[in-house]
């Protein structure tokens, strides 16, 4: 089905914001989402991203096709991103800004992101970062922040603190926006008829028993995932903006820096988007809310109950259960 909605048949197409969240290489799932959107004939008005989400958005707006992005993702190797800053750690020790050099990541960004300023782009692109000096979120591409270079902004948005050196834009030392907002739906939703958001990095947590054996990267990323998951729950539970299609590819079992699951990630994004977009027309007819709307069933194991009352807060009718 290629028609956008009944709304389009009576006037201009709906104004849509596409928000792609961070998640390390799990973000390759975004490529599959773009394929699904193209098949439906859906072209967003505003593109917003955090970390790899900003990279995919910028590459798309720069003219890269889905097939080109998929091939580039398949060709990517660990050495293309991660090169230890041995000299920095030797000379500066704990004063070194990161454990990896900035150049490989910057080269990857420059290879797919157009060398332009935000105000030179035909479409609106928003790149989410955090200003370390001010301790504040900075979204490049918003009014007053459109003079920056896209490559510099995308690098900063991908610069995971401790892993890569911060990016410097307009005198601001900026890092991965996922530190405060991994899925910047609120900033992208202004003036939109609907939002399509893709969450690959903070949607779910699975139990992992071998964290200690994974060393610093595994421990750090587990902590980061837990933090982002907690930060994301509140805004989505209290969503006040235009109706939202929330796409959550099933990628929680794949590591943030796994280079061996590229096709699986792209396919997971495509399948999740196809399923979610079945609710697209219904979403556009709503005033607000998050789609798809899924029924939630709460069960209580009485033998394991510790009296935390969480079940009651989520489902007050639980209080009426027989003893």
Coordinates of C-alpha atoms in Angstrom, one line a residue:
X1 CA 0.0 0.0 0.0
X2 CA 1.7 3.3 -1.1
X3 CA -0.9 5.9 -0.2
X4 CA 0.2 7.8 3.0
X5 CA -3.2 8.3 4.5
X6 CA -6.6 9.6 3.9
X7 CA -5.4 12.9 5.1
X8 CA -3.1 13.2 2.1
X9 CA -6.0 12.7 -0.3
X10 CA -7.6 15.9 1.0
X11 CA -4.6 18.2 1.0
X12 CA -0.9 18.4 1.5
X13 CA 1.0 15.3 2.9
X14 CA 1.3 15.1 6.6
X15 CA 4.4 16.6 8.2
X16 CA 6.4 13.8 9.7
X17 CA 9.5 13.7 11.9
X18 CA 11.7 10.7 11.7
X19 CA 13.8 10.1 14.9
X20 CA 16.6 7.6 14.9
X21 CA 18.0 6.7 18.3
X22 CA 21.5 5.7 19.3
X23 CA 22.7 2.2 20.0
X24 CA 26.1 1.6 18.6
X25 CA 26.2 -0.8 15.6
X26 CA 22.7 -1.9 16.5
X27 CA 21.7 1.3 14.7
X28 CA 22.3 -0.5 11.4
X29 CA 18.7 -1.5 12.0
X30 CA 17.8 2.0 10.9
X31 CA 18.8 1.1 7.4
X32 CA 16.1 -1.5 7.3
X33 CA 13.6 1.0 8.6
X34 CA 14.5 3.4 5.8
X35 CA 13.8 0.7 3.3
X36 CA 10.4 0.0 4.7
X37 CA 9.5 3.7 4.7
X38 CA 10.6 4.0 1.0
X39 CA 8.4 1.0 0.1
X40 CA 5.4 2.8 1.7
X41 CA 6.2 6.0 0.0
X42 CA 6.8 7.8 3.3
X43 CA 9.2 10.7 3.2
X44 CA 9.6 12.6 6.5
X45 CA 9.8 16.4 6.7
X46 CA 12.3 16.5 9.6
X47 CA 15.1 14.1 10.4
X48 CA 16.6 13.8 13.9
X49 CA 19.1 11.5 15.3
X50 CA 21.4 10.6 18.2
X51 CA 24.8 8.9 17.6
X52 CA 24.5 6.4 14.8
X53 CA 21.0 7.6 14.3
X54 CA 22.4 11.0 13.3
X55 CA 24.9 9.3 11.0
X56 CA 22.2 7.4 9.2
X57 CA 19.9 10.5 8.9
X58 CA 22.8 12.6 7.5
X59 CA 23.9 9.9 5.0
X60 CA 20.3 9.5 3.8
X61 CA 19.9 13.3 3.3
X62 CA 23.3 13.4 1.6
X63 CA 22.0 11.1 -1.1
X64 CA 23.1 7.7 0.0
X65 CA 20.6 5.0 -1.0
X66 CA 19.6 2.2 1.3
X67 CA 21.6 -0.3 -0.7
X68 CA 24.7 1.9 -0.5
X69 CA 24.4 2.3 3.2
X70 CA 23.8 -1.4 3.7
X71 CA 26.9 -2.2 1.6
X72 CA 29.0 0.3 3.6
X73 CA 27.8 -1.2 6.8
X74 CA 28.7 -4.7 5.7
X75 CA 32.2 -3.6 4.7
X76 CA 32.9 -1.9 8.1
X77 CA 35.5 -3.6 10.3
X78 CA 36.6 -3.0 13.8
X79 CA 39.9 -1.4 12.8
X80 CA 37.9 1.1 10.8
X81 CA 36.5 2.6 14.0
X82 CA 38.6 1.5 17.0
X83 CA 42.3 2.3 17.1
X84 CA 43.8 2.6 20.6
X85 CA 45.4 6.0 21.4
X86 CA 48.5 4.3 22.8
X87 CA 50.6 7.4 22.8
X88 CA 48.0 9.5 24.5
X89 CA 47.5 6.9 27.2
X90 CA 51.2 6.5 27.6
X91 CA 52.0 10.2 27.9
X92 CA 48.8 11.5 29.5
X93 CA 47.7 8.4 31.4
X94 CA 44.4 9.2 33.2
X95 CA 44.4 12.7 31.6
X96 CA 44.0 11.2 28.1
X97 CA 40.5 12.2 26.8
X98 CA 39.7 8.7 25.4
X99 CA 41.0 5.3 24.8
X100 CA 40.5 5.4 21.1
X101 CA 41.7 7.9 18.4
X102 CA 39.2 10.3 16.9
X103 CA 40.5 10.0 13.3
X104 CA 38.9 6.6 12.3
X105 CA 35.5 7.6 13.5
X106 CA 35.8 11.0 11.9
X107 CA 36.8 9.4 8.6
X108 CA 33.8 7.1 8.7
X109 CA 31.5 10.1 9.3
X110 CA 33.1 12.1 6.5
X111 CA 32.8 9.2 4.0
X112 CA 29.0 9.2 4.2
X113 CA 28.0 12.6 5.5
X114 CA 27.9 15.6 3.2
X115 CA 30.5 18.3 3.9
X116 CA 28.0 21.0 4.3
X117 CA 26.5 23.3 7.0
X118 CA 23.0 22.6 8.3
X119 CA 21.7 25.8 6.7
X120 CA 22.8 24.4 3.3
X121 CA 20.6 21.3 3.5
X122 CA 17.3 21.2 1.7
X123 CA 15.7 19.2 4.5
X124 CA 15.7 19.8 8.2
X125 CA 18.3 17.7 10.0
X126 CA 18.7 17.7 13.8
X127 CA 21.8 16.2 15.4
X128 CA 21.6 15.5 19.2
X129 CA 24.7 16.1 21.3
X130 CA 25.6 17.1 24.9
X131 CA 27.8 20.1 25.7
X132 CA 30.1 18.8 28.4
X133 CA 31.2 22.3 29.6
X134 CA 27.6 23.5 30.2
X135 CA 26.2 20.1 31.0
X136 CA 23.3 20.7 28.6
X137 CA 21.8 19.1 25.6
X138 CA 22.6 20.9 22.3
X139 CA 20.7 20.0 19.1
X140 CA 22.5 21.2 16.1
X141 CA 20.2 22.2 13.2
X142 CA 17.8 24.1 15.4
X143 CA 17.4 27.9 14.8
X144 CA 20.7 29.6 15.9
X145 CA 22.6 26.3 15.6
X146 CA 22.4 25.9 11.8
X147 CA 25.9 27.3 11.0
X148 CA 27.8 24.2 12.1
X149 CA 29.3 21.6 9.8
X150 CA 27.4 18.3 9.5
X151 CA 30.5 16.1 9.7
X152 CA 31.6 17.8 12.9
X153 CA 28.2 17.6 14.5
X154 CA 27.7 13.9 13.5
X155 CA 31.1 13.0 14.9
X156 CA 30.3 14.7 18.2
X157 CA 27.0 12.9 18.4
X158 CA 28.8 9.6 17.9
X159 CA 31.6 10.4 20.3
X160 CA 30.8 8.1 23.2
X161 CA 32.5 9.6 26.3
X162 CA 35.6 7.8 27.3
X163 CA 35.8 5.9 24.0
X164 CA 36.3 8.8 21.6
X165 CA 37.5 12.4 22.2
X166 CA 34.7 15.0 22.3
X167 CA 33.9 17.0 19.2
X168 CA 34.4 20.7 19.2
X169 CA 31.7 22.9 17.5
X170 CA 31.5 26.6 17.9
X171 CA 33.7 26.4 21.0
X172 CA 31.6 23.8 22.6
X173 CA 33.0 20.5 23.7
X174 CA 30.2 18.0 22.6
X175 CA 29.7 14.3 23.0
X176 CA 27.1 11.6 22.3
X177 CA 23.6 13.0 22.9
X178 CA 22.5 9.6 24.3
X179 CA 24.0 10.7 27.6
X180 CA 20.8 12.6 28.3
X181 CA 18.3 11.7 25.4
X182 CA 18.9 8.7 23.3
X183 CA 15.6 9.2 21.3
X184 CA 15.0 13.0 20.9
X185 CA 11.4 12.8 20.0
X186 CA 10.3 16.0 21.9
X187 CA 12.6 18.3 20.1
X188 CA 11.7 16.8 16.7
X189 CA 8.0 16.8 17.2
X190 CA 7.4 20.5 17.2
X191 CA 5.0 21.5 14.4
X192 CA 4.7 17.9 13.1
X193 CA 1.5 15.9 12.4
X194 CA 3.2 12.7 13.6
X195 CA 6.5 11.2 14.6
X196 CA 8.1 8.0 13.6
X197 CA 10.7 7.0 16.2
X198 CA 13.1 4.1 16.1
X199 CA 14.6 2.9 19.4
X200 CA 17.5 0.4 19.1
X201 CA 19.6 1.2 22.1
X202 CA 17.4 1.5 25.1
X203 CA 14.1 -0.4 24.4
X204 CA 14.8 -3.5 26.5
X205 CA 17.2 -5.1 28.9
X206 CA 18.0 -8.8 28.9
X207 CA 19.7 -10.5 31.8
X208 CA 23.4 -10.8 31.3
X209 CA 25.5 -12.9 33.7
X210 CA 28.9 -12.5 32.1
X211 CA 29.3 -8.8 32.4
X212 CA 32.5 -8.9 34.4
X213 CA 34.2 -11.1 31.8
X214 CA 33.5 -8.5 29.1
X215 CA 35.9 -6.0 30.6
X216 CA 35.7 -2.2 30.4
X217 CA 33.7 -1.9 27.2
X218 CA 31.1 -4.5 28.3
X219 CA 30.6 -3.0 31.7
X220 CA 30.5 0.6 30.4
X221 CA 28.0 -0.2 27.7
X222 CA 25.8 -2.2 30.1
X223 CA 25.7 0.7 32.5
X224 CA 25.0 3.1 29.6
X225 CA 22.2 0.9 28.3
X226 CA 20.6 0.8 31.8
X227 CA 20.9 4.5 32.1
X228 CA 19.3 5.2 28.7
X229 CA 16.6 2.7 29.3
X230 CA 15.6 4.5 32.6
X231 CA 15.9 8.0 31.0
X232 CA 13.6 6.9 28.1
X233 CA 10.8 5.5 30.1
X234 CA 9.5 8.7 31.5
X235 CA 9.2 10.8 28.3
X236 CA 7.4 7.9 26.5
X237 CA 5.1 7.1 29.4
X238 CA 4.1 10.8 29.6
X239 CA 4.1 11.5 25.8
X240 CA 2.1 14.7 25.2
X241 CA 3.1 15.4 21.6
X242 CA 1.6 14.4 18.2
X243 CA 0.8 10.7 17.5
X244 CA 3.9 8.6 17.4
X245 CA 4.8 5.3 15.6
X246 CA 7.3 3.7 17.9
X247 CA 9.5 1.1 16.2
X248 CA 11.5 -1.2 18.4
X249 CA 13.5 -3.7 16.4
X250 CA 14.4 -6.9 18.3
X251 CA 18.1 -6.4 18.7
X252 CA 18.6 -6.5 22.4
X253 CA 20.5 -9.8 22.1
X254 CA 23.2 -8.2 19.8
X255 CA 26.1 -6.3 21.3
X256 CA 26.7 -2.6 20.7
X257 CA 29.9 -3.2 18.8
X258 CA 29.2 -6.5 17.0
X259 CA 30.4 -6.4 13.4
X260 CA 29.0 -9.8 12.6
X261 CA 25.3 -9.2 12.7
X262 CA 24.9 -6.5 10.1
X263 CA 22.4 -8.2 7.8
X264 CA 20.4 -9.5 10.8
X265 CA 20.2 -5.9 12.2
X266 CA 19.0 -4.5 8.9
X267 CA 16.4 -7.2 8.5
X268 CA 15.2 -6.7 12.1
X269 CA 14.7 -3.0 11.4
X270 CA 12.8 -3.7 8.2
X271 CA 10.5 -6.3 9.8
X272 CA 9.8 -4.1 12.8
X273 CA 9.0 -1.1 10.6
X274 CA 6.7 -3.1 8.3
X275 CA 4.8 -4.3 11.4
X276 CA 4.6 -0.9 13.0
X277 CA 3.6 0.9 9.8
X278 CA 0.4 -1.2 9.6
X279 CA -0.8 1.3 12.2
X280 CA 0.3 4.4 10.3
X281 CA -3.1 5.5 9.0
X282 CA -4.7 5.0 12.4
X283 CA -1.8 6.9 14.0
X284 CA -2.4 9.9 11.8
X285 CA -6.1 10.0 12.7
X286 CA -5.3 10.3 16.4
X287 CA -4.7 13.4 18.4
X288 CA -1.8 11.9 20.3
X289 CA -0.6 8.6 21.7
X290 CA 1.9 6.0 20.8
X291 CA 1.3 3.3 18.3
X292 CA 1.2 0.3 17.9
X293 CA -0.9 0.0 21.1
X294 CA -0.2 -3.4 22.6
X295 CA -2.2 -5.0 25.4
X296 CA -0.2 -5.6 28.6
X297 CA -0.9 -8.5 30.9
X298 CA 0.4 -8.4 34.4
X299 CA 0.7 -11.7 36.3
X300 CA 1.8 -12.1 39.9
X301 CA 3.7 -15.1 41.3
X302 CA 2.4 -15.1 44.9
X303 CA 5.2 -17.3 46.1
X304 CA 7.8 -14.8 45.0
X305 CA 6.0 -11.6 46.0
X306 CA 8.2 -9.3 48.1
X307 CA 5.5 -6.7 48.8
X308 CA 7.0 -4.0 46.6
X309 CA 3.6 -2.9 45.3
X310 CA 4.9 -2.3 41.8
X311 CA 2.2 -4.5 40.3
X312 CA -0.5 -2.4 42.1
X313 CA 1.0 0.8 40.6
X314 CA 0.9 -0.7 37.1
X315 CA -2.5 -2.3 37.5
X316 CA -4.6 -1.0 40.4
X317 CA -7.1 -3.8 39.9
X318 CA -4.6 -6.2 41.3
X319 CA -5.6 -4.9 44.8
X320 CA -9.0 -6.6 44.3
X321 CA -7.4 -10.1 43.9
X322 CA -8.5 -12.7 46.3
X323 CA -6.0 -13.7 49.0

